[in-house]
Amino acid sequence: MDKEVIGPGACVLRGFVDDPAEMVRAIADIAASAPFRHLSTPSGAPMRIAMTNCGRVGWVNVRSGYGYAEVDPLTGHSWPSMPAIFTRLATHAAAEAGFADYTPDVCLINRYTVGSSLHMHKDRNGFLKDMPVVSVSLGLPATFRFGGQGNGEPPRSIPLVNGDVVVWGGPSRMNYHGVLPLEAGVHPLTGNTRFNLTFRAGVVKPAPRLGSKTG
Ligand code: SIN
Ligand code: FE2
């Protein structure tokens, strides 16, 4: 297996997904009950990335802000449960990267189309920081940017293609990362789209009750 170390506790597992088509079908099933939606940026502009979730809680934004919620504000139902193939893949990838006993609680699903990008950020919200982030790429290629803990550290560019998995944990868990604007293309599995699955583990506290007066 092709493992590229990109930092302490961080690596890219090339072509790690055995059956990307099965993963893409599972995404379609999830989206049938929890549709992709465009969240808005703090300035109010809609993001080009569309998102949905599966697992215990989902990443949402409503008028009161961003956070994890147990109920999908779009449908009023809880999020679709995590497919077994997702759990297995994330656990296996984390183990391969050196993190044993990883069971993901949530999976954020991002859908990128041409021009969609993700600004540099840290995955800081609501989860145990000793659990790594596991990030799966499906469909069109993209350039992942992986920086350090500080905003000033120049990020490195890492090309990601269908079936690649990136894991960052340990001393790299709070590193800045982002994705450059998706280039136009057609992928046999996903057409003009890239999907990214981001797994996180360890729900620390009950999900925020978004939309309530107490936040
Ligand atoms: C993320 O940081 O949430 C997603 C990264 C990616 O799309 O590869
Ligand atoms: Fe992230």
Tab-separated table of C-alpha atoms and ligand atoms in Angstrom:
chain	number	residue	atom	x	y	z
A	1	MET	CA	0.000	0.000	0.000
A	2	ASP	CA	1.166	3.454	-0.876
A	3	LYS	CA	1.445	5.615	2.258
A	4	GLU	CA	2.920	9.106	2.083
A	5	VAL	CA	3.726	10.725	5.408
A	6	ILE	CA	2.893	14.446	5.273
A	7	GLY	CA	3.563	15.309	8.917
A	8	PRO	CA	3.729	13.742	12.377
A	9	GLY	CA	0.512	11.717	12.654
A	10	ALA	CA	-0.535	12.692	9.122
A	11	CYS	CA	-0.437	10.712	5.893
A	12	VAL	CA	-2.016	10.159	2.493
A	13	LEU	CA	-3.136	6.598	1.723
A	14	ARG	CA	-3.158	6.433	-2.061
A	15	GLY	CA	-5.969	4.466	-3.704
A	16	PHE	CA	-7.105	3.203	-0.321
A	17	VAL	CA	-10.810	2.921	-1.214
A	18	ASP	CA	-11.442	-0.571	-2.620
A	19	ASP	CA	-14.739	0.178	-4.275
A	20	PRO	CA	-15.306	3.896	-4.905
A	21	ALA	CA	-18.504	3.153	-6.885
A	22	GLU	CA	-20.056	1.555	-3.808
A	23	MET	CA	-19.167	4.662	-1.794
A	24	VAL	CA	-20.741	6.957	-4.385
A	25	ARG	CA	-23.927	4.848	-4.338
A	26	ALA	CA	-24.040	5.145	-0.552
A	27	ILE	CA	-23.739	8.936	-0.872
A	28	ALA	CA	-26.718	8.952	-3.259
A	29	ASP	CA	-28.757	6.952	-0.733
A	30	ILE	CA	-27.897	9.396	2.054
A	31	ALA	CA	-28.714	12.401	-0.137
A	32	ALA	CA	-32.122	10.883	-0.950
A	33	SER	CA	-33.167	11.431	2.680
A	34	ALA	CA	-30.818	14.268	3.730
A	35	PRO	CA	-30.434	16.363	0.549
A	36	PHE	CA	-27.281	18.290	-0.303
A	37	ARG	CA	-27.641	21.944	0.591
A	38	HIS	CA	-25.534	25.071	0.226
A	39	LEU	CA	-24.668	26.575	3.592
A	40	SER	CA	-23.872	30.252	3.675
A	41	THR	CA	-20.593	31.842	4.643
A	42	PRO	CA	-20.426	34.124	7.711
A	43	SER	CA	-20.998	37.041	5.303
A	44	GLY	CA	-24.246	35.448	4.147
A	45	ALA	CA	-23.128	34.435	0.650
A	46	PRO	CA	-23.995	30.866	-0.347
A	47	MET	CA	-21.024	28.487	-0.437
A	48	ARG	CA	-20.280	26.751	-3.703
A	49	ILE	CA	-19.733	23.500	-1.877
A	50	ALA	CA	-22.928	21.614	-1.112
A	51	MET	CA	-23.059	19.522	2.068
A	52	THR	CA	-24.948	16.826	3.837
A	53	ASN	CA	-24.170	14.457	6.711
A	54	CYS	CA	-24.661	11.011	8.118
A	55	GLY	CA	-24.045	9.679	11.606
A	56	ARG	CA	-24.985	10.900	15.088
A	57	VAL	CA	-24.872	14.611	14.380
A	58	GLY	CA	-24.468	16.816	11.318
A	59	TRP	CA	-22.717	20.080	10.564
A	60	VAL	CA	-25.290	22.760	9.861
A	61	ASN	CA	-25.810	26.444	9.862
A	62	VAL	CA	-29.023	28.154	10.696
A	63	ARG	CA	-29.693	31.738	11.695
A	64	SER	CA	-28.024	31.296	15.071
A	65	GLY	CA	-24.729	30.098	13.598
A	66	TYR	CA	-22.725	26.998	12.751
A	67	GLY	CA	-22.546	23.845	14.759
A	68	TYR	CA	-23.431	20.193	15.041
A	69	ALA	CA	-27.070	19.241	15.334
A	70	GLU	CA	-28.789	15.907	15.921
A	71	VAL	CA	-31.700	16.871	13.699
A	72	ASP	CA	-31.391	17.971	10.088
A	73	PRO	CA	-32.982	21.444	10.022
A	74	LEU	CA	-33.975	20.883	6.387
A	75	THR	CA	-36.035	17.740	6.964
A	76	GLY	CA	-36.740	17.790	10.707
A	77	HIS	CA	-35.440	14.206	10.935
A	78	SER	CA	-32.271	12.772	12.397
A	79	TRP	CA	-29.407	12.247	9.958
A	80	PRO	CA	-29.175	8.970	8.016
A	81	SER	CA	-27.114	6.446	9.932
A	82	MET	CA	-23.526	5.853	8.944
A	83	PRO	CA	-23.312	3.074	6.317
A	84	ALA	CA	-21.216	0.113	7.485
A	85	ILE	CA	-18.878	0.548	4.501
A	86	PHE	CA	-18.101	4.098	5.690
A	87	THR	CA	-17.369	3.013	9.259
A	88	ARG	CA	-15.191	0.148	8.088
A	89	LEU	CA	-13.200	2.323	5.706
A	90	ALA	CA	-12.588	5.070	8.270
A	91	THR	CA	-11.551	2.604	10.989
A	92	HIS	CA	-9.248	0.774	8.610
A	93	ALA	CA	-7.657	3.997	7.293
A	94	ALA	CA	-7.082	5.351	10.810
A	95	ALA	CA	-5.431	2.071	11.841
A	96	GLU	CA	-3.209	2.179	8.759
A	97	ALA	CA	-2.181	5.706	9.800
A	98	GLY	CA	-1.329	4.523	13.334
A	99	PHE	CA	-4.575	5.268	15.201
A	100	ALA	CA	-6.098	2.084	16.629
A	101	ASP	CA	-9.709	1.775	17.834
A	102	TYR	CA	-11.095	4.631	15.778
A	103	THR	CA	-14.865	4.562	15.401
A	104	PRO	CA	-16.254	7.568	13.540
A	105	ASP	CA	-19.372	9.229	14.961
A	106	VAL	CA	-20.078	11.638	12.157
A	107	CYS	CA	-19.402	11.985	8.460
A	108	LEU	CA	-19.651	15.323	6.717
A	109	ILE	CA	-20.148	14.923	2.967
A	110	ASN	CA	-18.943	17.777	0.768
A	111	ARG	CA	-19.861	18.030	-2.902
A	112	TYR	CA	-17.558	20.154	-5.058
A	113	THR	CA	-18.267	21.323	-8.596
A	114	VAL	CA	-16.080	23.433	-10.867
A	115	GLY	CA	-14.712	26.425	-8.954
A	116	SER	CA	-15.693	25.103	-5.491
A	117	SER	CA	-12.919	25.598	-2.964
A	118	LEU	CA	-12.488	25.389	0.783
A	119	HIS	CA	-10.622	28.159	2.589
A	120	MET	CA	-7.831	27.249	5.027
A	121	HIS	CA	-9.311	26.206	8.362
A	122	LYS	CA	-8.805	23.944	11.367
A	123	ASP	CA	-11.298	21.208	12.270
A	124	ARG	CA	-11.832	22.398	15.801
A	125	ASN	CA	-15.477	21.887	16.615
A	126	GLY	CA	-16.830	19.678	19.348
A	127	PHE	CA	-14.748	16.538	18.930
A	128	LEU	CA	-12.014	14.805	20.850
A	129	LYS	CA	-8.732	16.153	19.633
A	130	ASP	CA	-6.893	12.869	20.187
A	131	MET	CA	-8.979	11.298	17.436
A	132	PRO	CA	-7.734	11.883	13.896
A	133	VAL	CA	-9.706	13.310	11.004
A	134	VAL	CA	-10.150	10.840	8.133
A	135	SER	CA	-10.869	12.421	4.760
A	136	VAL	CA	-11.860	10.443	1.654
A	137	SER	CA	-11.732	11.743	-1.936
A	138	LEU	CA	-14.113	10.451	-4.626
A	139	GLY	CA	-14.556	11.515	-8.242
A	140	LEU	CA	-12.737	14.461	-9.778
A	141	PRO	CA	-9.198	15.261	-8.587
A	142	ALA	CA	-8.440	18.242	-6.364
A	143	THR	CA	-5.475	19.966	-4.780
A	144	PHE	CA	-5.466	19.664	-0.998
A	145	ARG	CA	-3.489	22.262	0.946
A	146	PHE	CA	-1.961	21.107	4.192
A	147	GLY	CA	-0.382	23.689	6.476
A	148	GLY	CA	0.772	23.808	10.077
A	149	GLN	CA	-0.741	24.908	13.374
A	150	GLY	CA	-0.129	28.569	12.673
A	151	ASN	CA	-1.771	30.543	9.919
A	152	GLY	CA	1.632	31.775	8.719
A	153	GLU	CA	3.135	28.415	7.858
A	154	PRO	CA	3.142	27.917	4.093
A	155	PRO	CA	0.890	24.992	3.208
A	156	ARG	CA	2.037	22.235	0.901
A	157	SER	CA	-0.038	21.222	-2.112
A	158	ILE	CA	-1.106	17.597	-2.260
A	159	PRO	CA	-2.921	16.296	-5.336
A	160	LEU	CA	-5.789	13.976	-4.397
A	161	VAL	CA	-7.598	11.631	-6.757
A	162	ASN	CA	-10.529	9.242	-6.579
A	163	GLY	CA	-9.980	6.715	-3.789
A	164	ASP	CA	-7.250	8.589	-1.881
A	165	VAL	CA	-7.596	8.989	1.882
A	166	VAL	CA	-5.889	11.610	4.056
A	167	VAL	CA	-5.576	11.077	7.807
A	168	TRP	CA	-4.369	13.768	10.206
A	169	GLY	CA	-4.161	13.302	13.952
A	170	GLY	CA	-1.753	13.469	16.868
A	171	PRO	CA	0.469	16.553	16.640
A	172	SER	CA	-1.059	17.424	13.231
A	173	ARG	CA	-4.702	17.195	14.331
A	174	MET	CA	-5.175	20.968	14.496
A	175	ASN	CA	-3.274	21.807	11.312
A	176	TYR	CA	-4.716	24.266	8.855
A	177	HIS	CA	-5.973	22.723	5.613
A	178	GLY	CA	-8.085	23.627	2.609
A	179	VAL	CA	-8.870	22.787	-1.003
A	180	LEU	CA	-8.025	24.832	-4.126
A	181	PRO	CA	-10.833	25.626	-6.608
A	182	LEU	CA	-11.949	22.469	-8.395
A	183	GLU	CA	-10.888	22.344	-12.023
A	184	ALA	CA	-13.425	21.443	-14.690
A	185	GLY	CA	-13.449	17.797	-15.684
A	186	VAL	CA	-15.533	14.702	-16.137
A	187	HIS	CA	-15.001	11.641	-13.984
A	188	PRO	CA	-16.487	8.295	-15.070
A	189	LEU	CA	-17.969	7.761	-11.604
A	190	THR	CA	-19.196	11.213	-10.614
A	191	GLY	CA	-19.315	13.362	-13.769
A	192	ASN	CA	-18.405	16.976	-13.012
A	193	THR	CA	-18.242	16.405	-9.268
A	194	ARG	CA	-15.838	15.646	-6.455
A	195	PHE	CA	-17.108	14.230	-3.174
A	196	ASN	CA	-15.206	14.406	0.070
A	197	LEU	CA	-16.149	12.440	3.159
A	198	THR	CA	-14.787	13.831	6.421
A	199	PHE	CA	-15.021	11.495	9.394
A	200	ARG	CA	-14.697	12.621	12.985
A	201	ALA	CA	-14.910	10.698	16.225
A	202	GLY	CA	-15.697	11.425	19.843
A	203	VAL	CA	-18.785	13.551	20.324
A	204	VAL	CA	-17.676	15.423	23.440
A	205	LYS	CA	-20.906	17.059	24.479
A	206	PRO	CA	-24.506	16.974	23.353
A	207	ALA	CA	-24.931	18.641	20.008
A	208	PRO	CA	-25.871	22.316	20.204
A	209	ARG	CA	-29.547	23.075	19.858
A	210	LEU	CA	-29.264	25.365	16.929
A	211	GLY	CA	-32.068	27.781	16.432
A	212	SER	CA	-33.026	27.850	20.097
A	213	LYS	CA	-32.709	31.111	21.985
A	214	THR	CA	-30.040	29.700	24.252
A	215	GLY	CA	-27.906	28.536	21.270
B	1	SIN	C1	-12.443	19.451	4.788
B	1	SIN	O1	-11.437	19.941	5.201
B	1	SIN	O2	-13.478	19.490	5.476
B	1	SIN	C2	-12.534	18.777	3.431
B	1	SIN	C3	-11.236	18.507	2.773
B	1	SIN	C4	-11.401	17.971	1.369
B	1	SIN	O3	-12.420	18.237	0.711
B	1	SIN	O4	-10.510	17.262	0.896
B	2	FE2	FE	-11.577	20.457	7.380
